[in-house]
Coordinates of C-alpha atoms in Angstrom, one line a residue:
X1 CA 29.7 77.9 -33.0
X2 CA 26.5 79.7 -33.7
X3 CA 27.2 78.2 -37.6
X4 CA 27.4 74.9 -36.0
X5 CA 24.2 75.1 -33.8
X6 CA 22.3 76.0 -36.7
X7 CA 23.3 72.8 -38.8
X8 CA 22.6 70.8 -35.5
X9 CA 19.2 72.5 -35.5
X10 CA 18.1 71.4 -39.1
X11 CA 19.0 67.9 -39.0
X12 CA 17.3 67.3 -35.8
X13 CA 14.4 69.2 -37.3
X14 CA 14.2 67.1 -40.3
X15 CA 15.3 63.6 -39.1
X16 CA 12.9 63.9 -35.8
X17 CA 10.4 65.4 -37.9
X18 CA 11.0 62.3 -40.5
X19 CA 10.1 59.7 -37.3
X20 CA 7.4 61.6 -36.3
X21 CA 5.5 61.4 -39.4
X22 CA 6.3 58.3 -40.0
X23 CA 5.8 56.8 -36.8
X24 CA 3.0 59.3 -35.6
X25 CA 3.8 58.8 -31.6
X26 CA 2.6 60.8 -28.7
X27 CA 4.4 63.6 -27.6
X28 CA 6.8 62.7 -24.5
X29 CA 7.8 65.4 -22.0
X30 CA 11.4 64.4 -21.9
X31 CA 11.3 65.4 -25.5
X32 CA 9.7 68.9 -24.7
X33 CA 12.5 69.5 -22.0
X34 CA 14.8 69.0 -24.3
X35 CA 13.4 71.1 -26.2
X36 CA 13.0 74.0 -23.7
X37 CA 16.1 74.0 -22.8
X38 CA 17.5 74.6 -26.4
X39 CA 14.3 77.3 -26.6
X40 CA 15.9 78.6 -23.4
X41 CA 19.6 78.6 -24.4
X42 CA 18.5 80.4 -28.1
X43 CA 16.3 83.4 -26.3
X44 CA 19.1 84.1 -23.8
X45 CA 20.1 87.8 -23.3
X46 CA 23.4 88.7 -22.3
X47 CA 23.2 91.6 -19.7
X48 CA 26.3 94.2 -18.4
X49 CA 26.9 91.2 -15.6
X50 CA 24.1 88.4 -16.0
X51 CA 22.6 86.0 -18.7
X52 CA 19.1 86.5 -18.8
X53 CA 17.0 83.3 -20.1
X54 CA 13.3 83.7 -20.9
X55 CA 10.8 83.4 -18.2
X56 CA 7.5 82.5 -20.2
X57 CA 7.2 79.4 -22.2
X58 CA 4.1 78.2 -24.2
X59 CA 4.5 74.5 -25.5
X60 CA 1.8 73.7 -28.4
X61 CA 1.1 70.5 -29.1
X62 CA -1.4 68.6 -30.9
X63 CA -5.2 68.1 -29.7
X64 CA -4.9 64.6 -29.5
X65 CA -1.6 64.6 -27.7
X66 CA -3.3 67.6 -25.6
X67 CA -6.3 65.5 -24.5
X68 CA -4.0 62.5 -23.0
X69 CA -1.5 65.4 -21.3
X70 CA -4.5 67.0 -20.0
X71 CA -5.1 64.6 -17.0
X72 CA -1.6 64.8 -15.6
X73 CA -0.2 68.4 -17.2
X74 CA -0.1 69.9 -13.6
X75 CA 2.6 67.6 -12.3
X76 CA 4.2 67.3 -16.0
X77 CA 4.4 71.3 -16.0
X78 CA 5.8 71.4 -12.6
X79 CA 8.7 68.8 -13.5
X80 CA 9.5 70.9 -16.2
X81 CA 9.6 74.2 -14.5
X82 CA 11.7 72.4 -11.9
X83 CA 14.3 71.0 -14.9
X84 CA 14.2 75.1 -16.9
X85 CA 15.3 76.2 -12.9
X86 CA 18.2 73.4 -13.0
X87 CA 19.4 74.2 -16.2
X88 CA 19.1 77.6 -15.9
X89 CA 21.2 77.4 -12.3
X90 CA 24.1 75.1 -13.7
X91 CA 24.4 77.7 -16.8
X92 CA 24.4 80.8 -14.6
X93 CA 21.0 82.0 -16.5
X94 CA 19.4 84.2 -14.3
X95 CA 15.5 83.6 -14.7
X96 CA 13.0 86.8 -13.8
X97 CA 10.5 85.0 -10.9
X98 CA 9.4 81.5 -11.5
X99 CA 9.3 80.5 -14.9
X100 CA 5.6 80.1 -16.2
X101 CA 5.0 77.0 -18.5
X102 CA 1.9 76.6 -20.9
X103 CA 1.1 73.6 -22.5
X104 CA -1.6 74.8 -25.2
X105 CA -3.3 73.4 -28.7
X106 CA -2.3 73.8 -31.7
X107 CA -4.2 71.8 -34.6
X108 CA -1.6 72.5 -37.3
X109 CA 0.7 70.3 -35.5
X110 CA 0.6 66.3 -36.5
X111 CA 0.5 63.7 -33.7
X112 CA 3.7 63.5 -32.4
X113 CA 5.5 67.1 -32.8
X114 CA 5.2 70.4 -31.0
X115 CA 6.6 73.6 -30.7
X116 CA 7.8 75.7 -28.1
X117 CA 7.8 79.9 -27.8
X118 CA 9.8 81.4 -25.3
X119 CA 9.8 85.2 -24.4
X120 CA 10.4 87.3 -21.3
X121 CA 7.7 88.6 -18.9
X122 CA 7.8 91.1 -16.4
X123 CA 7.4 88.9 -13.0
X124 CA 4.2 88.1 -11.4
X125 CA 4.8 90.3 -7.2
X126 CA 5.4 87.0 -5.0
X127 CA 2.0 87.2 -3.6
X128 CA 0.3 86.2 -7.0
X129 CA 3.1 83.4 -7.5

């Protein structure tokens, strides 16, 4: 399965890559939760009687794509939270507090493409949430 994944991985790598060059759009959240859910699924840790998913995620994307985000990223980051919770609920991932999404710049990135790091936090005490 794991085999499998990994083939899956590389051709959507290479073939979205392949648009995205070519046809240089703007990043699209429904492509970044796609994205952090695969992100979420790939950092998972199995526990004696829980899956534990990631809590932290930091989505770069380009500067460009960053500036038009920038005027609606509170709502977008919300959304996306609320879909990592959904996911993570209908696989049985248990998530540590409230998941924390970053949307960040990253110059090395072309117009279009981003990239997602995922990684587990100790959770914020409920009064700083």
């Amino acid at each position: 399965m794991n085999f499998i994944r990994r083939i899956e991985n590389i051709f959507e790598k290479y073939i979205e890559g392949f648009f995205n060059r070519r046809f240089s759009s703007e990043v699209q959240p429904v492509e970044i939760a796609r994205q952090l859910v695969k992100e979420m699924e790939e950092g998972k840790s199995i526990g004696i009687s829980k899956i534990y998913a990631p809590n932290v995620y930091n989505v770069y994307i380009n500067s460009k794509d960053f500036e038009k985000i920038t005027s609606y990223s509170q709502p977008i980051s919300k959304e996306l939270v609320a879909y990592l919770q959904k996911q993570a609920q209908e696989k049985r991932y248990t998530i540590l507090g409230v998941p924390i999404l970053e949307i960040q710049q990253d110059d090395q990135l072309g117009r279009g493409a981003f990239r997602i790091v995922a990684r587990f936090s100790e959770p914020l005490p409920q009064e700083e949430i």
